[in-house]
Coordinates of C-alpha atoms and ligand atoms in Angstrom, one line a residue:
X259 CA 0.9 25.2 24.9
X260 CA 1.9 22.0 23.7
X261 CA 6.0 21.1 23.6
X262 CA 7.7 20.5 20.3
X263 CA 9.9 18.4 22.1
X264 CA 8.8 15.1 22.0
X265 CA 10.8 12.1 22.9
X266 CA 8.5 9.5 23.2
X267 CA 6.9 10.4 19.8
X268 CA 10.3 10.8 18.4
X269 CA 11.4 7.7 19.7
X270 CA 8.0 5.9 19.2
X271 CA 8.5 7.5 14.7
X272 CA 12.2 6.0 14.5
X273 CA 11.3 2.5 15.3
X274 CA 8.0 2.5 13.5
X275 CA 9.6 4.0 10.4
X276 CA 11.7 0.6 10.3
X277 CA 8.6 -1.4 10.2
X278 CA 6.1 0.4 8.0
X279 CA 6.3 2.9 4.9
X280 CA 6.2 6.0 6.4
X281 CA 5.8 5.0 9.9
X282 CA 2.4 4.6 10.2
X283 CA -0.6 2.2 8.9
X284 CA -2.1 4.1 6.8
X285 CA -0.5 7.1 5.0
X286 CA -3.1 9.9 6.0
X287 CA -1.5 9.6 9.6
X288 CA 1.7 10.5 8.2
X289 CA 2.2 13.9 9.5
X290 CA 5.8 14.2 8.7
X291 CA 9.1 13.0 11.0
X292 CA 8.9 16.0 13.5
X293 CA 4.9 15.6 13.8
X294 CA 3.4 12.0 13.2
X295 CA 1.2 11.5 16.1
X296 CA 1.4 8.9 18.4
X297 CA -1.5 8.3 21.3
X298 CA -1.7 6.4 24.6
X299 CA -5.1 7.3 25.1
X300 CA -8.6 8.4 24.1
X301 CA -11.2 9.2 26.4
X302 CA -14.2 11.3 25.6
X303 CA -13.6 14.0 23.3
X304 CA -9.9 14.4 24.2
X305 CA -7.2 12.4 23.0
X306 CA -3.3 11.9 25.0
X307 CA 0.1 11.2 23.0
X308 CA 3.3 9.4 24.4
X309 CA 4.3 12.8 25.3
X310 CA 1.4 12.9 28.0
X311 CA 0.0 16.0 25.8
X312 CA -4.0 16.5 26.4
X313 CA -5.9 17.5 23.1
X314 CA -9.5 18.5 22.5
X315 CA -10.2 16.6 19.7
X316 CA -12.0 17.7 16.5
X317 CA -10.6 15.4 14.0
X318 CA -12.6 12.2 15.8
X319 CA -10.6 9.6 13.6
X320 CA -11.6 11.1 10.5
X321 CA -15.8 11.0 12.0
X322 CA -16.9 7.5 13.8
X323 CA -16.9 8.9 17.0
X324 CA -19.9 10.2 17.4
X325 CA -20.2 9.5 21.3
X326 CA -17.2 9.7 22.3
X327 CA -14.0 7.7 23.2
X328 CA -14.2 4.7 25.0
X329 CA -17.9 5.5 25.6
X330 CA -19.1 2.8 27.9
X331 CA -22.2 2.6 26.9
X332 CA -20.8 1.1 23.4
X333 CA -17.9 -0.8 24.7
X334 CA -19.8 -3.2 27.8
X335 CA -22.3 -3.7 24.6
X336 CA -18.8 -5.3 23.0
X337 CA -17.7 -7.0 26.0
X338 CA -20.7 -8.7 26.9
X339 CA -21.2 -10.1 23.0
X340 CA -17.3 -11.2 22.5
X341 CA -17.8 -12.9 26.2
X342 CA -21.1 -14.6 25.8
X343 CA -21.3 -15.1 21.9
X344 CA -18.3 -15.1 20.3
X345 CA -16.6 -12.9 17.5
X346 CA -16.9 -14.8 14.1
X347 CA -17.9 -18.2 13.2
X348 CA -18.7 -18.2 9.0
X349 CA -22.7 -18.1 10.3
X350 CA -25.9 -15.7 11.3
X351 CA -26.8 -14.4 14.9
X352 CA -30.3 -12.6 15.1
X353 CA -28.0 -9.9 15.6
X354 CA -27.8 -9.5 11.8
X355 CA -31.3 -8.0 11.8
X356 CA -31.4 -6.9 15.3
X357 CA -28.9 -3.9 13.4
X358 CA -30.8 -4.1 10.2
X359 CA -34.5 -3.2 11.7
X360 CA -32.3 -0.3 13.5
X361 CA -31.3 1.2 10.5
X362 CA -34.7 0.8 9.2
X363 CA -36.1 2.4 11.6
X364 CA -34.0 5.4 11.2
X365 CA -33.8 5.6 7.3
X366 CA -37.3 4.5 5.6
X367 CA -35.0 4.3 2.3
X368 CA -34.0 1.1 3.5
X369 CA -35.7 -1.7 3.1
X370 CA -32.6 -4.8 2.6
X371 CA -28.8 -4.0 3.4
X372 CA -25.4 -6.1 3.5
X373 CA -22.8 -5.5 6.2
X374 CA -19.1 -4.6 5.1
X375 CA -15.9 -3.8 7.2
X376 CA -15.4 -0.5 5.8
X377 CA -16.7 2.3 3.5
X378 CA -15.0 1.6 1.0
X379 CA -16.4 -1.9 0.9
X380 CA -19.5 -0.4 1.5
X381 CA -18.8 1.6 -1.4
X382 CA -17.6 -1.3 -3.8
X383 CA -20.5 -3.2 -3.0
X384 CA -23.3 -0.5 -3.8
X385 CA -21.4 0.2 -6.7
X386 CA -21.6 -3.6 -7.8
X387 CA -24.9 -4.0 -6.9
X388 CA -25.8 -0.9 -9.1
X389 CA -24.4 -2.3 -12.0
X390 CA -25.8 -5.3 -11.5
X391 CA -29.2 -4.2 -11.4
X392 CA -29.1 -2.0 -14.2
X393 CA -26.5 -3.9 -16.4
X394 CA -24.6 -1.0 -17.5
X395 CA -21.4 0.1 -16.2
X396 CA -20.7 4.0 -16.0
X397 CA -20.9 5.7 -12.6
X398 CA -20.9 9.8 -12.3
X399 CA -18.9 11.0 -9.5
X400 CA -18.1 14.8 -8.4
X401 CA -15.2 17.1 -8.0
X402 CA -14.2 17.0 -4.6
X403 CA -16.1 13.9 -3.3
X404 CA -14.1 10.8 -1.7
X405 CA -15.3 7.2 -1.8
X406 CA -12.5 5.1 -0.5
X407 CA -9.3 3.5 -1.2
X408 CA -10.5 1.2 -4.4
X409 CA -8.7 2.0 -7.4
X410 CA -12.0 2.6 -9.2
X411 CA -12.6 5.6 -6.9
X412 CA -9.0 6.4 -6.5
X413 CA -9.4 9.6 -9.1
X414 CA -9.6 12.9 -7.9
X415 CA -9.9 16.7 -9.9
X416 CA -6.6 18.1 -9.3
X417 CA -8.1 21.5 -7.7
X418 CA -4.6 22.3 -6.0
X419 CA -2.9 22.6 -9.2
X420 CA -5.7 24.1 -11.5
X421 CA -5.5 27.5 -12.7
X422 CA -9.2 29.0 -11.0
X423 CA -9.1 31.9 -14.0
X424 CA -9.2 29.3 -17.0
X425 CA -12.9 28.1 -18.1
X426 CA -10.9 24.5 -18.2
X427 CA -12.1 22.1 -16.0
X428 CA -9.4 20.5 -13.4
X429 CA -7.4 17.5 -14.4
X430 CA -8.3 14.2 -13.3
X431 CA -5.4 12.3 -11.9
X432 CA -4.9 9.3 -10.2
X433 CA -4.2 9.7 -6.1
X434 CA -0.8 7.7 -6.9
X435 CA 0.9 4.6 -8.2
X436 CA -0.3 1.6 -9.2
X437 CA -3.9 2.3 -10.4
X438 CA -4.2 1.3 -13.7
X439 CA -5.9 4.3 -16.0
X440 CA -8.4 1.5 -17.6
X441 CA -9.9 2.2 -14.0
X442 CA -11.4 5.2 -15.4
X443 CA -13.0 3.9 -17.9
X444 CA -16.6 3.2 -16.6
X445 CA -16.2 7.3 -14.5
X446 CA -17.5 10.2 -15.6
X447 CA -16.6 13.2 -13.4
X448 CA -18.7 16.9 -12.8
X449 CA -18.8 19.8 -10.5
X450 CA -21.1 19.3 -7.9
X451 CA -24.4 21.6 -8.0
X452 CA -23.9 22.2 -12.0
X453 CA -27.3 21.4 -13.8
X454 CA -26.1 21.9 -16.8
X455 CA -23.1 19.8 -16.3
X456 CA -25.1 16.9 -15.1
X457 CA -27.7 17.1 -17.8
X458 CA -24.5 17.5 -20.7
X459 CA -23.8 14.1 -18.8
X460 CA -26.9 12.1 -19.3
X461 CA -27.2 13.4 -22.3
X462 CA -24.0 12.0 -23.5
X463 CA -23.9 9.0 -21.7
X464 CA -27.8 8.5 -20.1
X465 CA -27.8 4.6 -21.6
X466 CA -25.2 4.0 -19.8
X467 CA -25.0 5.3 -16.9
X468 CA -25.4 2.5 -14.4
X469 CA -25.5 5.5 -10.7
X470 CA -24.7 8.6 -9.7
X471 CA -22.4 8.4 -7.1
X472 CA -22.2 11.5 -5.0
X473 CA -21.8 12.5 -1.1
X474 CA -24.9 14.7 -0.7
X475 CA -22.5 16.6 1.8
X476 CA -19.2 16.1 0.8
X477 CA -17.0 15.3 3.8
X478 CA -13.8 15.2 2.4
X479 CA -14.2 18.6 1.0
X480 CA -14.9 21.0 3.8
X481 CA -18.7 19.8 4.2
X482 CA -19.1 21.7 0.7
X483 CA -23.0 20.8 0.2
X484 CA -25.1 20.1 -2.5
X485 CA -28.8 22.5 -2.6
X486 CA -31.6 21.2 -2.4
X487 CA -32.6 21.9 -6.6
X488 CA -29.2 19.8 -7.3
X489 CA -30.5 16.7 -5.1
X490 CA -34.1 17.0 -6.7
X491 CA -32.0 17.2 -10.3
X492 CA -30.2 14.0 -9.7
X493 CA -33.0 12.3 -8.0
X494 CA -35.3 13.2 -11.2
X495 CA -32.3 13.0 -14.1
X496 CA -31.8 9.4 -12.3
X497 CA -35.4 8.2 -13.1
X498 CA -36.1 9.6 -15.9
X499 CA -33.3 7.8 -17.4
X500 CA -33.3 3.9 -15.5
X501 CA -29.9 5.0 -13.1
X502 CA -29.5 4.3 -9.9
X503 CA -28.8 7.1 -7.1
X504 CA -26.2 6.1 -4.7
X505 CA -26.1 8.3 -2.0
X506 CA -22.5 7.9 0.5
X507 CA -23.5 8.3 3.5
X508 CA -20.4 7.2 5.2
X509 CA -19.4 10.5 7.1
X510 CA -23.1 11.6 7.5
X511 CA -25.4 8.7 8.1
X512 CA -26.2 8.9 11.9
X513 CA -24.6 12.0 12.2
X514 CA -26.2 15.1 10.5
X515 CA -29.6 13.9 11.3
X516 CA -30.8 9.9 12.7
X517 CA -31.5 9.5 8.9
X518 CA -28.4 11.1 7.5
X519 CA -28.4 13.8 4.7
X520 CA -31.2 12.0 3.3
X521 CA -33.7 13.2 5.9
X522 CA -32.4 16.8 5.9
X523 CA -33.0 16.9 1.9
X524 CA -35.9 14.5 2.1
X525 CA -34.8 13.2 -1.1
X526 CA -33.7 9.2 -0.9
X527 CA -31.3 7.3 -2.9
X528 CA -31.8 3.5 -4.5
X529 CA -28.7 2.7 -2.7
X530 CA -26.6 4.1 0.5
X531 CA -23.8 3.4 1.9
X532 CA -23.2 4.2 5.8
X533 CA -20.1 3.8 8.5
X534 CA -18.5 5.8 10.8
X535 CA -21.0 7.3 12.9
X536 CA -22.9 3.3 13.3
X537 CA -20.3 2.4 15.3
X538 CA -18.9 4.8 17.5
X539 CA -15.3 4.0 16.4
X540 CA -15.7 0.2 15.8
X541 CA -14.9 -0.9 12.3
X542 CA -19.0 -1.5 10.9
X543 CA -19.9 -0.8 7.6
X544 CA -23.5 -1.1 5.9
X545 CA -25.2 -0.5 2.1
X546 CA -28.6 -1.3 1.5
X547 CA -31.8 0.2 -0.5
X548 CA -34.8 -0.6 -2.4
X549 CA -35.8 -4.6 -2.0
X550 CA -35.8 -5.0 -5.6
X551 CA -32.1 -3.5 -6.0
X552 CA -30.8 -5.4 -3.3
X553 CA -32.2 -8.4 -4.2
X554 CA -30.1 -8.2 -7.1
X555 CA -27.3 -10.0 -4.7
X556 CA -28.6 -13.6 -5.1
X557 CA -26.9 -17.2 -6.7
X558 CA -29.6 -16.2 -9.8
X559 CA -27.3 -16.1 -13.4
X560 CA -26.2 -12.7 -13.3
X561 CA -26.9 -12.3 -9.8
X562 CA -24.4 -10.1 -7.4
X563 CA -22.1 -11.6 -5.1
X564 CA -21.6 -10.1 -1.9
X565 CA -19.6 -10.9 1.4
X566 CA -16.4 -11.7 2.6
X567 CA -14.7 -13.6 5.7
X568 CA -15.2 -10.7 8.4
X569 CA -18.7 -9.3 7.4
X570 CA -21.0 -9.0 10.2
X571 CA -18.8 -10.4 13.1
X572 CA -19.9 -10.0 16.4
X573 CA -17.4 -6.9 17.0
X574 CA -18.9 -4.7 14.4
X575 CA -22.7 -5.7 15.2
X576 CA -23.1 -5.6 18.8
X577 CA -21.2 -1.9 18.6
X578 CA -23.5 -0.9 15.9
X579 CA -26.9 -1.7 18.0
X580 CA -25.0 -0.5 20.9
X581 CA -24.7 3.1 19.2
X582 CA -27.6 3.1 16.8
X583 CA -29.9 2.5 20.0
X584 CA -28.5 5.8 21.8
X585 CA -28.7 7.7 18.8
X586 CA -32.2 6.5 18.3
X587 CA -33.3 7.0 22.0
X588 CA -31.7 9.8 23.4
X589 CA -31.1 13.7 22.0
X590 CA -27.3 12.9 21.8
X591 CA -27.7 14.1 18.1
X592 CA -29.7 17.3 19.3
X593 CA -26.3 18.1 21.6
X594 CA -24.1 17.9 19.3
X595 CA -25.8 20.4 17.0
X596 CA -25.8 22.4 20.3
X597 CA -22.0 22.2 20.8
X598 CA -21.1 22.7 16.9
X599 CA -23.4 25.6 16.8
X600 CA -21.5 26.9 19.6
X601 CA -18.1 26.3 18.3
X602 CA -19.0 28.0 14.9
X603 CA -20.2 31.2 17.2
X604 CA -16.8 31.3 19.0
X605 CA -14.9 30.8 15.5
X606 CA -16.9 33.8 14.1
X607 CA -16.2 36.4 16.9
X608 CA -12.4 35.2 16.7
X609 CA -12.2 35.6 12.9
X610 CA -14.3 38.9 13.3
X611 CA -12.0 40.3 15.6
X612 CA -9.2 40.1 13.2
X613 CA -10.9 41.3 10.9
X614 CA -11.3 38.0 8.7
X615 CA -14.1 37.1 6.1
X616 CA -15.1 33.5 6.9
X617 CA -18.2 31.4 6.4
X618 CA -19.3 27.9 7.6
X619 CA -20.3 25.2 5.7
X620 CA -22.4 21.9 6.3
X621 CA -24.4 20.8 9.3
X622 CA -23.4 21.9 13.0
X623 CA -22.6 18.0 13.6
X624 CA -19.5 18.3 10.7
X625 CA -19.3 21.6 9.3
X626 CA -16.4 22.8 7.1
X627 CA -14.5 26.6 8.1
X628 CA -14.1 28.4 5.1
X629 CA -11.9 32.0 5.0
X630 CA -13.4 33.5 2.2
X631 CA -16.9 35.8 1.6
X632 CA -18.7 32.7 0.9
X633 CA -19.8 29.6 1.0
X634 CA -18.1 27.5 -1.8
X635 CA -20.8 25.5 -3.6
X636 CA -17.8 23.1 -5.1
X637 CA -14.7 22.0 -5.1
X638 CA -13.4 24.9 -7.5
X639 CA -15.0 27.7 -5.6
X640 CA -13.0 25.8 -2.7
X641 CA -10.1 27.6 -4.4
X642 CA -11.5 30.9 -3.7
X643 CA -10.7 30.5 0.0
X644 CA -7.8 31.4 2.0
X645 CA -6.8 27.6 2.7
X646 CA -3.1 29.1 3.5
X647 CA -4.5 31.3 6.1
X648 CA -7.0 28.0 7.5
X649 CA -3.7 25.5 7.7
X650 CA -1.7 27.8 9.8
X651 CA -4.7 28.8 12.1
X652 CA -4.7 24.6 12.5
X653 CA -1.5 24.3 13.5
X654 CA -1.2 26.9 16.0
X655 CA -4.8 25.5 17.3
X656 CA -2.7 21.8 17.2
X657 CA 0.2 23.6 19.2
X658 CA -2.4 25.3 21.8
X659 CA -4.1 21.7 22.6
X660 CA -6.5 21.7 19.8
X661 CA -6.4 18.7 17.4
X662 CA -7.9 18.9 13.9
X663 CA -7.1 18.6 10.4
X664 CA -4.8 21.3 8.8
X665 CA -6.3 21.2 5.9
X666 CA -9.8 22.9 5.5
X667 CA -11.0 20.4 3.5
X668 CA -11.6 18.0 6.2
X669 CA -14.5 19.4 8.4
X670 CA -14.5 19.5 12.5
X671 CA -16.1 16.9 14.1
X672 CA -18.2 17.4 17.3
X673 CA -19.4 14.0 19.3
X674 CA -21.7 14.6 22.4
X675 CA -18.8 14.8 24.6
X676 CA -17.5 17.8 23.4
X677 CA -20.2 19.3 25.5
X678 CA -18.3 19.0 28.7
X679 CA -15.2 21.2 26.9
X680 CA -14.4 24.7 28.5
X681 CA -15.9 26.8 25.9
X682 CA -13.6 30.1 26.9
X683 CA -10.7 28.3 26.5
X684 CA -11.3 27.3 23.4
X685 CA -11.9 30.5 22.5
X686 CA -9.1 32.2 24.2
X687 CA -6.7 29.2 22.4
X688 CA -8.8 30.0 18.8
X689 CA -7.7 33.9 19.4
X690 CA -4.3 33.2 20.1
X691 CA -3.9 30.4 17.3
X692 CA -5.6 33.1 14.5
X693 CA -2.5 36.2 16.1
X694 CA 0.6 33.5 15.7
X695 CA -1.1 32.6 12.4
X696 CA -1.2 36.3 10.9
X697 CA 1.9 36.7 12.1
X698 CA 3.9 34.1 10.7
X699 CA 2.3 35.2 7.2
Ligands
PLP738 C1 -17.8 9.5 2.0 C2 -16.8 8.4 2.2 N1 -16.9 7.3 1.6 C3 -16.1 6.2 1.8 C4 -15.0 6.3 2.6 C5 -14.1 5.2 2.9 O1 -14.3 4.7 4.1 P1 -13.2 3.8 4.9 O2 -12.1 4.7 5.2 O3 -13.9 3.2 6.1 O4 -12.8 2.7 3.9 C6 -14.9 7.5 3.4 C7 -13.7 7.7 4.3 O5 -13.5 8.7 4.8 C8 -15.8 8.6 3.2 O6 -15.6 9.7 3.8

């Protein structure tokens, strides 16, 4: 069991409260005063605080690490290019398309792609490059999905405050201050695997719709996924009516299969966007399609501009070939599925044992836990689940040594290391997380 008394962490919160809101860098990592984490190391699949606690780790920095930690493979690939090439310098290596023939090896729906330092510049620039191409402006997004921190994308159904037993759809609100609602203006939002919702849509707004916009798995919403008839609906609706499909593939490229989502549906976008998973942890960020979309970023009139000071740096690039090459040559994807698959076993005889109705969603490599009879197939059947029951299972797992989410929106992460974990602990921890949840219900 992990202490509650942390002096380090406590002592580590009170001076980084004085230098940034919240104490922390970004405002997701604020987990309140008593609980903001703070980490010496990372190795493998396990993860140590200042408080020289030990946790499995499921949470993987929100999904890069796909390896693992400090996975050396990875890192000498870093070492060796920052020693004997440099980091940035405003001009091309052949490393540029050293990556680029990677990914296009991996996912035959690339055929040109552009480097960025995040997803959500990954996301900004498909988006751009969408509307560029087709020279309208309206993008359809879907309850539940995430995109990024850019205030275009910063609006979100409000599920946790919508009343499930009305036929009214969820409000749409803004995540916070300071995004301006003209923001909205160009977004259009639906339920995910709702035909008719999509076809009221185009019908509406089909001339103007420069892209769908959708996670085909939605990582930011308990792996909630779409079917296979909803990807082949937005694949068609898209070119029957001169959209784009922009598929994010930030949380599931290299992850739930070498090709992403994409391969598992076998339905490709006109544009995707990738991250996490290319880099093992270092910040590398990619979007790229059909020639004749991307080509749309070019000094022509009207042409898209693309780039920015960091892109492409040495950092990013030699980590990306690094991990796309291990990905690509090795069953470190196969083991993964292996160790999820087994994870989701041990889950089920726990819940079973008390007695609990639960489901999985999403592939083995990110898959979403779900107390409820079944499967949500969107963010409002989401709802429907016991998500009280979920967050205080998560916190005891947090307090045993097991670090996730508490939230069961956010899926658990495997990475290959996780199969070197002790598999009865985890179980034995999982059983005595779900008794001190029940009981402090
Ligand atoms: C699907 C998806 N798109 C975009 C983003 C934004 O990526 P980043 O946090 O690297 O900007 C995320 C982040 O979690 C994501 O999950």
């Amino acid at each position: 069991m992990t202490s509650t008394n942390k002096p380090n962490s406590t002592a580590l919160f009170k001076r980084a409260i004085n230098n940034m809101p919240l104490g922390v860098a970004d405002s997701y990592r604020y987990w309140g005063e008593e609980n903001t984490v703070f980490l010496t190391s990372m190795k493998g699949c396990t993860i140590t605080d200042s408080d020289n606690q030990t946790f499995v780790d499921f949470r993987l920095a929100y999904g890069p690490i796909i390896l693992g930690y400090r996975d050396e493979r990875i890192d000498n690939a870093v070492i060796d290019a920052i020693t004997n090439v440099g980091t940035i310098s405003g001009f091309s290596t052949g490393l540029d398309s050293d990556v680029v023939e990677l990914v296009k090896s991996l996912c035959p729906n690339i055929d040109k792609m552009r480097f960025s330092n995040s997803g959500t510049e990954a996301v900004i620039g498909a988006v751009r490059t969408a509307r560029g191409f087709t020279k309208r402006n309206k993008i359809v997004v879907v309850e539940g999905g995430f995109h990024g921190l850019h205030d275009e994308v910063m609006w979100k159904s409000d599920v946790d405050n919508w009343d499930g037993d009305t036929e009214k759809a969820p409000e749409i609100i803004p995540f916070g201050g300071g995004i301006p609602s003209s923001t909205r203006e160009h977004q259009v939002s639906v339920p995910l695997n709702n035909l008719a919702a999509i076809d009221a849509v185009f019908s509406e707004h089909g001339g103007d719709i420069a892209a769908i916009l959708i996670e085909p798995i939605m990582g930011n919403c308990g792996s909630i996924a779409s079917t296979q008839e909803y990807m082949q609906k937005l694949r068609d609706i898209c070119d029957a009516n001169g959209s784009l499909l922009i598929l994010d593939e930030v949380k599931t490229g290299f992850r739930v299969a070498k090709g992403g989502a994409q391969e598992l549906y076998g339905i490709y976008a006109d544009l995707t966007t990738y991250a996490k998973a290319m880099g093992n942890g270092y910040p590398v960020a990619c979007f790229g399609g059909k020639a004749k979309v991307m080509d749309t970023i070019s000094f022509e009139k009207d042409g898209v501009t693309h780039g920015g000071t960091y892109t492409a740096n040495m950092v990013a690039l030699s980590a990306a070939k690094a991990t796309l090459t291990v990905l690509k040559e090795t069953d470190a994807l196969e083991t993964i599925e292996a160790s999820g698959k087994k994870i989701q076993t041990i889950l089920s005889r726990v819940f079973t044992k008390f007695g609990i109705e639960h489901c999985f969603a999403g592939p083995d490599s990110m898959f979403g836990v779900h107390l409820g009879n079944k499967v949500p197939h969107n963010y409002r059947d989401w709802k429907q689940t016991n998500s009280d029951l979920y967050t205080l299972f998560a916190l005891n797992l947090i307090e045993n040594g097991v670090m996730l989410e508490p939230d069961s929106r956010e899926p658990w992460f495997i990475c290959e290391a996780h199969q070197n974990i002790d598999f009865n602990w985890l179980e034995q921890v999982a059983e005595k997380s779900m008794a001190a949840a029940i009981n402090a219900k």
